[in-house]
Tab-separated table of C-alpha atoms in Angstrom:
chain	number	residue	atom	x	y	z
A	1	MET	CA	-52.117	-8.514	-32.251
A	2	GLN	CA	-53.390	-6.195	-29.998
A	3	SER	CA	-53.535	-2.663	-31.017
A	4	SER	CA	-52.348	-1.462	-27.858
A	5	SER	CA	-51.671	-2.665	-24.319
A	6	PRO	CA	-53.351	-0.844	-21.234
A	7	GLN	CA	-49.965	0.572	-20.170
A	8	ARG	CA	-49.310	2.572	-23.541
A	9	SER	CA	-52.848	3.351	-23.496
A	10	ALA	CA	-52.418	5.308	-20.330
A	11	PHE	CA	-49.093	6.755	-21.322
A	12	ALA	CA	-50.682	8.053	-24.639
A	13	ALA	CA	-53.405	10.198	-22.397
A	14	GLU	CA	-50.426	11.778	-20.306
A	15	THR	CA	-49.717	15.275	-20.478
A	16	ALA	CA	-45.890	16.271	-21.248
A	17	VAL	CA	-45.530	17.535	-17.836
A	18	GLU	CA	-46.861	14.270	-16.329
A	19	ARG	CA	-44.700	12.208	-18.823
A	20	GLN	CA	-41.387	14.243	-17.848
A	21	LEU	CA	-42.391	13.603	-14.245
A	22	ARG	CA	-42.788	9.673	-14.828
A	23	GLU	CA	-39.549	9.561	-16.613
A	24	LEU	CA	-37.739	11.567	-13.944
A	25	ARG	CA	-39.137	9.435	-11.177
A	26	ALA	CA	-37.967	6.257	-13.336
A	27	LEU	CA	-34.620	7.654	-13.527
A	28	HIS	CA	-34.401	8.385	-10.027
A	29	ALA	CA	-35.522	5.375	-8.708
A	30	LEU	CA	-32.975	3.269	-10.877
A	31	ALA	CA	-30.222	5.555	-9.806
A	32	GLU	CA	-31.203	5.236	-6.113
A	33	THR	CA	-31.175	1.459	-6.798
A	34	ILE	CA	-27.727	1.351	-8.364
A	35	ASN	CA	-26.386	3.657	-5.240
A	36	GLN	CA	-27.781	1.265	-2.558
A	37	CYS	CA	-27.720	-2.276	-4.219
A	38	PRO	CA	-24.178	-4.004	-3.228
A	39	ALA	CA	-24.688	-6.521	-6.471
A	40	VAL	CA	-25.459	-5.316	-9.924
A	41	GLU	CA	-27.453	-8.115	-10.250
A	42	ALA	CA	-30.159	-6.387	-8.053
A	43	VAL	CA	-30.095	-3.604	-10.588
A	44	PHE	CA	-31.553	-5.183	-13.547
A	45	PRO	CA	-35.351	-5.419	-12.615
A	46	GLU	CA	-35.285	-1.478	-11.945
A	47	ALA	CA	-33.530	-0.781	-15.047
A	48	LEU	CA	-36.075	-2.839	-16.763
A	49	GLN	CA	-39.201	-1.224	-15.125
A	50	ALA	CA	-37.368	2.107	-16.027
A	51	LEU	CA	-37.134	1.137	-19.509
A	52	ARG	CA	-40.775	-0.051	-19.800
A	53	TRP	CA	-42.093	3.306	-17.862
A	54	ILE	CA	-40.006	5.348	-19.997
A	55	CYS	CA	-40.963	3.647	-23.564
A	56	GLY	CA	-44.068	1.951	-23.040
A	57	ALA	CA	-42.704	-1.425	-23.562
A	58	ASP	CA	-44.670	-4.530	-23.186
A	59	ARG	CA	-41.646	-6.655	-22.257
A	60	ALA	CA	-38.249	-6.203	-22.034
A	61	ALA	CA	-34.764	-7.752	-21.435
A	62	VAL	CA	-30.976	-7.529	-20.700
A	63	LEU	CA	-28.190	-9.244	-22.208
A	64	LEU	CA	-24.452	-9.145	-21.173
A	65	PHE	CA	-21.479	-10.318	-23.238
A	66	ASP	CA	-19.875	-13.423	-21.269
A	67	ALA	CA	-16.239	-13.998	-21.415
A	68	GLY	CA	-16.437	-15.735	-24.552
A	69	GLY	CA	-18.075	-13.023	-26.629
A	70	THR	CA	-21.527	-14.278	-26.535
A	71	MET	CA	-24.883	-12.414	-25.483
A	72	ARG	CA	-26.756	-14.175	-22.874
A	73	PHE	CA	-29.792	-13.180	-20.857
A	74	ALA	CA	-29.408	-11.487	-17.659
A	75	ALA	CA	-32.761	-10.791	-16.721
A	76	TRP	CA	-36.039	-10.329	-18.591
A	77	GLU	CA	-39.809	-9.842	-18.291
A	78	ASN	CA	-42.625	-11.290	-20.051
A	79	LEU	CA	-40.691	-13.406	-22.501
A	80	SER	CA	-41.089	-17.245	-22.950
A	81	ASP	CA	-38.421	-19.724	-22.264
A	82	ARG	CA	-38.732	-21.010	-25.800
A	83	TYR	CA	-38.022	-17.629	-27.210
A	84	ARG	CA	-35.050	-16.835	-24.923
A	85	ALA	CA	-33.444	-20.339	-25.680
A	86	ALA	CA	-34.028	-19.482	-29.528
A	87	VAL	CA	-32.393	-15.792	-29.704
A	88	GLU	CA	-29.765	-16.246	-27.028
A	89	GLY	CA	-26.568	-15.142	-28.610
A	90	HIS	CA	-27.772	-13.188	-31.229
A	91	SER	CA	-26.698	-9.776	-31.523
A	92	PRO	CA	-26.554	-7.303	-34.372
A	93	TRP	CA	-23.116	-5.987	-33.201
A	94	ALA	CA	-19.946	-7.202	-32.907
A	95	ALA	CA	-18.398	-8.051	-29.474
A	96	ASN	CA	-15.757	-5.269	-30.357
A	97	ASP	CA	-18.123	-2.705	-31.709
A	98	GLY	CA	-16.889	0.555	-30.396
A	99	ASP	CA	-19.555	2.651	-31.782
A	100	ALA	CA	-22.883	0.336	-31.487
A	101	GLN	CA	-25.987	2.465	-32.347
A	102	PRO	CA	-29.744	1.851	-31.204
A	103	ILE	CA	-31.683	-0.623	-34.097
A	104	LEU	CA	-35.270	0.603	-34.063
A	105	ALA	CA	-37.281	-2.421	-35.810
A	106	PHE	CA	-40.711	-0.769	-36.296
A	107	ASP	CA	-41.437	-3.990	-38.830
A	108	PRO	CA	-39.227	-6.654	-37.896
A	109	ARG	CA	-39.783	-7.849	-41.467
A	110	GLN	CA	-37.785	-5.110	-42.603
A	111	GLU	CA	-34.519	-5.847	-40.720
A	112	PRO	CA	-32.341	-8.342	-42.405
A	113	SER	CA	-30.987	-9.433	-39.254
A	114	LEU	CA	-34.194	-10.574	-38.224
A	115	HIS	CA	-35.209	-12.701	-40.903
A	116	ALA	CA	-34.293	-15.745	-39.143
A	117	LEU	CA	-36.550	-15.051	-36.240
A	118	LEU	CA	-39.959	-13.696	-37.801
A	119	PRO	CA	-41.805	-17.041	-37.101
A	120	LEU	CA	-40.473	-17.024	-33.245
A	121	LEU	CA	-41.585	-13.254	-33.047
A	122	GLY	CA	-44.924	-14.077	-34.204
A	123	GLU	CA	-45.406	-16.930	-32.196
A	124	GLU	CA	-44.400	-14.726	-29.381
A	125	GLY	CA	-46.675	-11.709	-30.246
A	126	ILE	CA	-44.245	-9.384	-30.704
A	127	ALA	CA	-44.780	-6.496	-33.344
A	128	SER	CA	-41.881	-4.226	-33.024
A	129	LEU	CA	-38.653	-4.406	-30.998
A	130	ALA	CA	-35.626	-2.239	-30.125
A	131	PHE	CA	-31.938	-2.900	-29.463
A	132	ILE	CA	-30.336	-0.503	-27.055
A	133	PRO	CA	-26.579	-0.728	-26.864
A	134	ILE	CA	-25.004	-1.018	-23.340
A	135	ALA	CA	-21.710	0.571	-23.635
A	136	HIS	CA	-18.831	1.912	-21.471
A	137	GLN	CA	-15.876	4.016	-22.385
A	138	GLY	CA	-16.062	2.760	-26.014
A	139	ARG	CA	-16.633	-0.792	-24.921
A	140	LEU	CA	-19.906	-2.793	-25.878
A	141	LEU	CA	-20.984	-4.602	-22.785
A	142	GLY	CA	-24.345	-5.811	-23.776
A	143	LYS	CA	-27.842	-4.731	-24.830
A	144	PHE	CA	-31.354	-3.853	-23.814
A	145	MET	CA	-34.141	-5.570	-25.559
A	146	LEU	CA	-37.573	-3.722	-25.969
A	147	TYR	CA	-40.642	-5.489	-27.254
A	148	PHE	CA	-43.807	-4.009	-28.404
A	149	ASP	CA	-47.038	-6.242	-28.782
A	150	ALA	CA	-48.538	-3.657	-31.453
A	151	PRO	CA	-46.246	-1.776	-33.901
A	152	HIS	CA	-44.545	0.971	-32.075
A	153	ALA	CA	-42.325	3.643	-33.699
A	154	MET	CA	-40.103	4.661	-30.960
A	155	GLN	CA	-39.380	8.602	-30.429
A	156	PRO	CA	-36.198	10.608	-30.583
A	157	ASP	CA	-36.955	11.171	-26.805
A	158	GLU	CA	-37.869	7.373	-25.808
A	159	VAL	CA	-34.528	6.569	-27.353
A	160	ARG	CA	-32.595	9.214	-25.619
A	161	LEU	CA	-34.092	8.070	-22.205
A	162	ALA	CA	-33.238	4.577	-23.464
A	163	LEU	CA	-29.635	5.175	-23.848
A	164	THR	CA	-29.680	7.174	-20.563
A	165	VAL	CA	-30.880	3.872	-18.882
A	166	ALA	CA	-28.291	1.702	-20.515
A	167	GLU	CA	-25.724	4.568	-19.592
A	168	TYR	CA	-26.708	4.039	-15.648
A	169	LEU	CA	-26.405	0.245	-16.457
A	170	ALA	CA	-23.258	0.400	-17.778
A	171	LEU	CA	-21.784	2.535	-14.879
A	172	ALA	CA	-23.078	-0.171	-12.225
A	173	LEU	CA	-21.746	-2.833	-14.550
A	174	SER	CA	-18.111	-0.951	-14.287
A	175	ARG	CA	-18.453	-0.716	-10.841
A	176	GLN	CA	-19.054	-4.079	-10.031
A	177	ALA	CA	-16.340	-5.343	-12.479
A	178	ALA	CA	-13.999	-2.603	-10.352
A	179	VAL	CA	-15.211	-4.068	-7.303
A	180	ASP	CA	-14.720	-7.618	-8.452
A	181	GLU	CA	-11.404	-7.017	-9.476
A	182	THR	CA	-10.554	-5.405	-6.195
A	183	ARG	CA	-11.548	-8.507	-4.356
A	184	ARG	CA	-9.645	-10.603	-6.560
A	185	LEU	CA	-6.523	-8.558	-6.267
A	186	ASN	CA	-7.207	-8.463	-2.563
A	187	ALA	CA	-7.403	-12.167	-2.364
A	188	GLU	CA	-4.181	-12.345	-4.142
A	189	LEU	CA	-2.428	-9.966	-1.887
A	190	GLU	CA	-3.571	-12.111	1.168
A	191	VAL	CA	-2.013	-15.140	-0.558
A	192	ARG	CA	1.054	-13.162	-1.157
A	193	VAL	CA	1.156	-11.686	2.562
A	194	ARG	CA	0.841	-15.243	3.987
A	195	GLN	CA	3.726	-16.401	1.937
A	196	ARG	CA	5.996	-13.433	2.498
A	197	THR	CA	4.867	-13.671	6.462
A	198	GLN	CA	6.039	-17.552	5.931
A	199	GLN	CA	9.334	-16.299	4.265
A	200	LEU	CA	9.863	-13.805	6.886
A	201	GLU	CA	9.334	-16.417	9.505
A	202	GLU	CA	11.772	-18.747	7.672
A	203	ALA	CA	14.260	-15.882	7.465
A	204	ASN	CA	13.873	-15.203	10.992
A	205	ARG	CA	14.471	-18.597	12.044
A	206	GLU	CA	17.603	-18.641	9.853
A	207	MET	CA	18.722	-15.408	11.577
A	208	GLU	CA	18.177	-16.927	14.893
A	209	SER	CA	20.226	-20.083	14.001
A	210	PHE	CA	22.979	-17.556	12.667
A	211	CYS	CA	22.757	-15.853	15.852
A	212	TYR	CA	23.348	-18.950	17.804
A	213	ALA	CA	26.149	-19.863	15.723
A	214	VAL	CA	27.677	-16.303	16.245
A	215	SER	CA	27.348	-16.350	20.006
A	216	HIS	CA	28.341	-20.106	20.348
A	217	ASP	CA	30.163	-21.771	17.615
A	218	LEU	CA	32.579	-18.732	16.527
A	219	ARG	CA	33.353	-17.334	20.018
A	220	ALA	CA	35.207	-20.822	20.893
A	221	PRO	CA	37.768	-20.528	18.071
A	222	LEU	CA	38.148	-16.702	18.978
A	223	ARG	CA	38.615	-17.613	22.867
A	224	ALA	CA	41.330	-20.270	21.829
A	225	LEU	CA	43.416	-17.572	19.576
A	226	ASP	CA	43.117	-15.207	22.644
A	227	GLY	CA	43.743	-17.629	25.411
A	228	PHE	CA	46.638	-19.445	23.517
A	229	SER	CA	48.238	-16.229	22.509
A	230	ARG	CA	48.262	-15.031	26.081
A	231	ILE	CA	49.785	-18.263	27.136
A	232	LEU	CA	52.367	-18.103	24.925
A	233	LEU	CA	53.375	-14.608	25.938
A	234	GLU	CA	53.308	-15.326	29.694
A	235	ASP	CA	55.345	-18.680	29.064
A	236	ALA	CA	57.667	-18.086	26.293
A	237	GLY	CA	57.973	-14.312	26.793
A	238	ALA	CA	61.520	-14.382	28.037
A	239	ILE	CA	62.668	-16.033	24.599
A	240	LEU	CA	60.504	-14.285	22.212
A	241	ASP	CA	61.832	-11.184	20.438
A	242	ASP	CA	59.902	-7.998	20.155
A	243	ASP	CA	58.513	-8.946	16.814
A	244	ASP	CA	57.114	-12.235	17.714
A	245	LYS	CA	55.204	-10.575	20.994
A	246	ASP	CA	53.911	-7.490	18.727
A	247	LYS	CA	52.447	-10.380	16.507
A	248	LEU	CA	51.055	-11.940	19.359
A	249	GLN	CA	49.614	-8.845	20.800
A	250	ARG	CA	47.880	-8.175	17.316
A	251	ILE	CA	46.428	-11.662	17.423
A	252	ILE	CA	44.978	-10.830	20.913
A	253	ALA	CA	43.651	-7.329	19.942
A	254	ALA	CA	42.062	-8.855	16.517
A	255	SER	CA	40.407	-11.226	18.581
A	256	GLU	CA	39.032	-8.739	20.850
A	257	ARG	CA	37.890	-6.420	18.225
A	258	MET	CA	36.341	-9.731	16.238
A	259	GLY	CA	34.467	-10.138	19.703
A	260	ARG	CA	33.002	-6.820	19.875
A	261	LEU	CA	32.134	-7.100	16.367
A	262	MET	CA	30.045	-9.908	17.069
A	263	ASP	CA	28.441	-8.283	19.928
A	264	ASP	CA	27.631	-5.308	17.660
A	265	LEU	CA	26.170	-7.831	15.117
A	266	LEU	CA	24.044	-9.822	17.696
A	267	ARG	CA	22.742	-6.139	18.902
A	268	LEU	CA	21.302	-5.313	15.802
A	269	SER	CA	19.900	-8.671	15.212
A	270	ARG	CA	17.956	-8.191	18.619
A	271	ILE	CA	16.589	-4.899	17.749
A	272	CYS	CA	15.460	-5.852	14.427
A	273	ARG	CA	13.531	-8.807	15.815
A	274	ALA	CA	12.429	-7.229	19.060
A	275	GLY	CA	8.943	-6.483	19.929
A	276	MET	CA	7.592	-3.184	20.581
A	277	ARG	CA	5.447	-1.583	23.162
A	278	LEU	CA	4.181	1.936	22.165
A	279	ALA	CA	3.534	4.472	25.205
A	280	GLU	CA	3.867	8.173	25.596
A	281	THR	CA	7.644	8.866	25.941
A	282	ASP	CA	9.416	11.801	27.135
A	283	LEU	CA	12.687	12.172	24.753
A	284	GLY	CA	13.817	14.864	26.365
A	285	ALA	CA	13.817	12.919	29.667
A	286	ILE	CA	15.817	10.292	28.208
A	287	ALA	CA	18.388	12.733	26.396
A	288	ARG	CA	18.833	14.479	29.813
A	289	ASP	CA	19.568	11.092	31.513
A	290	ALA	CA	22.012	9.849	28.414
A	291	ILE	CA	23.700	13.209	28.674
A	292	GLY	CA	24.009	12.549	32.709
A	293	ARG	CA	25.464	9.285	32.239
A	294	LEU	CA	28.015	10.424	29.733
A	295	ARG	CA	29.395	13.295	32.096
A	296	GLY	CA	29.663	10.836	34.825
A	297	GLN	CA	31.961	8.976	32.280
A	298	GLU	CA	34.186	11.967	31.457
A	299	PRO	CA	33.761	14.486	34.388
A	300	GLN	CA	36.687	16.324	33.634
A	301	ARG	CA	34.985	17.575	29.986
A	302	GLY	CA	33.159	20.802	30.328
A	303	ILE	CA	30.676	20.414	27.533
A	304	ILE	CA	27.568	22.487	26.956
A	305	ALA	CA	24.395	20.167	26.542
A	306	GLY	CA	20.988	21.509	25.703
A	307	VAL	CA	17.791	19.693	25.568
A	308	ALA	CA	14.538	21.195	24.549
A	309	SER	CA	11.351	20.384	26.545
A	310	GLY	CA	7.847	19.282	25.346
A	311	LEU	CA	9.508	16.279	23.224
A	312	THR	CA	6.799	13.304	24.067
A	313	VAL	CA	6.046	11.223	21.358
A	314	LYS	CA	4.202	7.671	21.120
A	315	ALA	CA	7.093	5.480	20.662
A	316	ASP	CA	8.951	2.129	22.303
A	317	ALA	CA	10.860	4.065	25.284
A	318	GLY	CA	13.703	1.298	25.533
A	319	LEU	CA	14.368	1.378	21.605
A	320	MET	CA	14.298	5.438	21.461
A	321	ARG	CA	16.876	5.463	24.356
A	322	ILE	CA	19.026	3.340	22.270
A	323	VAL	CA	18.536	5.836	19.658
A	324	LEU	CA	19.443	8.772	21.837
A	325	GLU	CA	22.222	7.315	23.466
A	326	ASP	CA	24.148	6.531	20.255
A	327	LEU	CA	23.498	9.924	18.477
A	328	LEU	CA	24.415	11.916	21.691
A	329	GLY	CA	27.240	9.343	22.718
A	330	ASN	CA	28.526	10.060	18.941
A	331	ALA	CA	28.095	13.866	19.622
A	332	TRP	CA	29.733	13.476	22.766
A	333	LYS	CA	32.807	11.567	20.891
A	334	TYR	CA	33.506	13.505	18.130
A	335	THR	CA	33.282	16.821	20.045
A	336	ARG	CA	36.262	15.383	22.160
A	337	ARG	CA	38.949	17.470	20.464
A	338	ILE	CA	37.218	20.668	20.304
A	339	SER	CA	37.821	23.673	22.916
A	340	GLU	CA	34.273	24.451	23.344
A	341	PRO	CA	32.313	21.426	22.619
A	342	ARG	CA	28.545	22.093	22.181
A	343	ILE	CA	25.760	19.275	22.111
A	344	GLU	CA	22.040	20.245	21.448
A	345	PHE	CA	18.810	18.028	21.087
A	346	GLY	CA	15.546	19.513	20.166
A	347	ARG	CA	13.021	19.623	17.586
A	348	ARG	CA	12.401	21.716	14.435
A	349	GLU	CA	9.960	22.454	12.051
A	350	ARG	CA	10.945	22.447	7.677
A	351	ASP	CA	8.449	22.925	5.175
A	352	GLY	CA	5.783	22.586	7.659
A	353	LYS	CA	7.030	19.058	8.792
A	354	ALA	CA	8.504	18.413	12.413
A	355	PHE	CA	11.624	16.322	13.263
A	356	PHE	CA	14.107	15.858	15.929
A	357	TYR	CA	17.784	16.529	15.689
A	358	VAL	CA	20.930	16.173	17.633
A	359	GLN	CA	23.593	18.814	16.614
A	360	ASP	CA	27.232	19.198	17.551
A	361	ASN	CA	29.981	21.390	16.912
A	362	GLY	CA	32.348	18.332	16.560
A	363	VAL	CA	34.851	17.292	13.633
A	364	GLY	CA	31.942	16.807	11.117
A	365	PHE	CA	32.547	14.779	8.034
A	366	ASP	CA	32.210	14.979	4.121
A	367	MET	CA	28.799	14.782	3.135
A	368	ARG	CA	30.115	13.047	-0.304
A	369	TYR	CA	30.238	9.878	1.846
A	370	ALA	CA	27.098	10.195	3.653
A	371	ALA	CA	25.538	7.257	1.851
A	372	LYS	CA	27.715	4.831	3.878
A	373	LEU	CA	26.663	6.367	7.384
A	374	PHE	CA	24.021	4.104	8.154
A	375	SER	CA	25.501	0.748	6.859
A	376	PRO	CA	26.865	-1.385	9.359
A	377	PHE	CA	30.409	-1.390	10.314
A	378	GLN	CA	30.841	1.389	7.974
A	379	ARG	CA	32.932	4.450	9.202
A	380	MET	CA	33.935	7.975	8.384
A	381	HIS	CA	37.004	8.189	10.785
A	382	SER	CA	39.850	5.683	11.524
A	383	PRO	CA	39.683	3.724	14.790
A	384	SER	CA	42.914	5.209	15.572
A	385	ASP	CA	41.235	8.695	15.727
A	386	PHE	CA	37.922	7.788	17.069
A	387	GLU	CA	36.723	4.433	18.677
A	388	GLY	CA	34.029	2.483	17.658
A	389	ASN	CA	32.868	-0.145	15.126
A	390	GLY	CA	30.364	1.450	13.107
A	391	ILE	CA	27.158	-0.117	14.055
A	392	GLY	CA	25.435	2.456	16.105
A	393	LEU	CA	23.837	4.543	13.509
A	394	ALA	CA	22.865	1.209	11.377
A	395	ILE	CA	20.914	0.577	14.831
A	396	VAL	CA	19.709	3.965	15.116
A	397	GLN	CA	18.049	3.820	11.277
A	398	ARG	CA	16.507	0.070	11.843
A	399	ILE	CA	14.938	1.690	15.030
A	400	VAL	CA	13.597	4.860	13.227
A	401	GLN	CA	12.203	3.129	10.312
A	402	ARG	CA	10.359	0.773	12.988
A	403	HIS	CA	8.672	3.878	14.288
A	404	GLY	CA	7.513	4.916	10.671
A	405	GLY	CA	10.082	7.589	10.143
A	406	ARG	CA	13.285	8.453	8.737
A	407	VAL	CA	16.966	9.242	9.620
A	408	TRP	CA	19.461	11.532	8.037
A	409	ALA	CA	22.424	13.522	8.520
A	410	GLU	CA	23.867	17.446	7.570
A	411	SER	CA	27.485	18.094	7.865
A	412	GLU	CA	30.442	19.840	7.094
A	413	PRO	CA	34.173	19.104	7.977
A	414	GLY	CA	35.299	21.093	10.929
A	415	ARG	CA	31.957	22.513	11.296
A	416	GLY	CA	30.108	19.813	13.366
A	417	ALA	CA	27.201	17.513	12.489
A	418	THR	CA	23.344	17.400	12.598
A	419	PHE	CA	21.401	13.930	12.717
A	420	CYS	CA	17.741	14.461	12.006
A	421	PHE	CA	15.024	11.707	12.370
A	422	THR	CA	11.126	11.552	12.117
A	423	LEU	CA	8.660	9.323	13.703
A	424	TRP	CA	5.307	8.202	12.204
A	425	THR	CA	5.282	10.332	9.087
A	426	GLU	CA	2.069	8.498	8.223
A	427	GLY	CA	0.586	8.128	11.851
A	428	VAL	CA	0.828	5.980	14.643
A	429	PRO	CA	-0.374	2.403	13.687
A	430	ALA	CA	-2.781	0.590	15.864
A	431	GLU	CA	-0.442	-2.182	16.037
A	432	PRO	CA	3.187	-2.035	16.765
A	433	ARG	CA	5.633	-2.915	13.644
């Protein structure tokens, strides 16, 4: 065997400062490679070079556990194919060893785990070797092998620096594993998104079929009920008593109510499926126009209505018109019995977060029942007191949710109500929802 390699001879002549500088350069080059390389395989050569520079080794290798728990060569320098084939799978530690320590074999003959490999080491010209564990967070990932052509007793600084290189590589391996897992999860997510998109498309088709049935198939029997009841009233009104006429009137009224419910259901369905076109939208202008229309319908009401300025947002103008017409229409309706009715639309801040509101001083409601406010066909007041089918607030909620916000209400019986909503709480998306 050679007494020393030219590389080791050059290292022996170094000063302490020169040695420290070489070690720092090796670690810096390794760290740069880890930061810049997208795949961990590109880090192996730099790690082996760093180890050889630090320890003066003639050869080096990195072996990693495979999925079956067997050590496999991942990279190597100056090792024959025969040697690698013979020693692959050999490990002085168990795969689940949580506290693997370096093994320094100055004289392989004194290491029991190497007795079977002594002839092979002699053929390869290996006089000393070292096992450096590669571990991360208590989990053994693999090992570095350092080989010396002449007897070499590794110094504590060399062992410390070799473990530092092993730690660098362990971090790179863990990062790669995290990247691979992220890619796997992303691929899984894409598959799930495609599946959910397909399910959504099927649900939309079913909804369209249902809406078609509502629009056509269900209206026919309603028209028949209404029409025959009216004919019966006209043709047989003279011989029917008041009780019979009342029953027929109830059938006609129920048919009309059912027709309105169908209209509202179709309206909700269309709004949930309608496309969105986002643009700068002046909510104040929409609110003033909606109030003007309400005044035109009931010019006798001397209602005080205030609308703030500067309420421009990125939104679908058509959908936001529906929101404001429903909210202002409710405020208009539920202040009908108030002597000095007031309605206000504006923007406020609470806990540093802005929101829009429609406030009135109408009849209000009990907040214990607020949970059902935004459910279709749920009402807080009797139809005999205030007209409506209970679909407007459900539509408002759907539209606000499509604009990335939420809607809620605050009220007390006899003290009015305030309906609040936010838009784009997580920012305006690049594509409409």
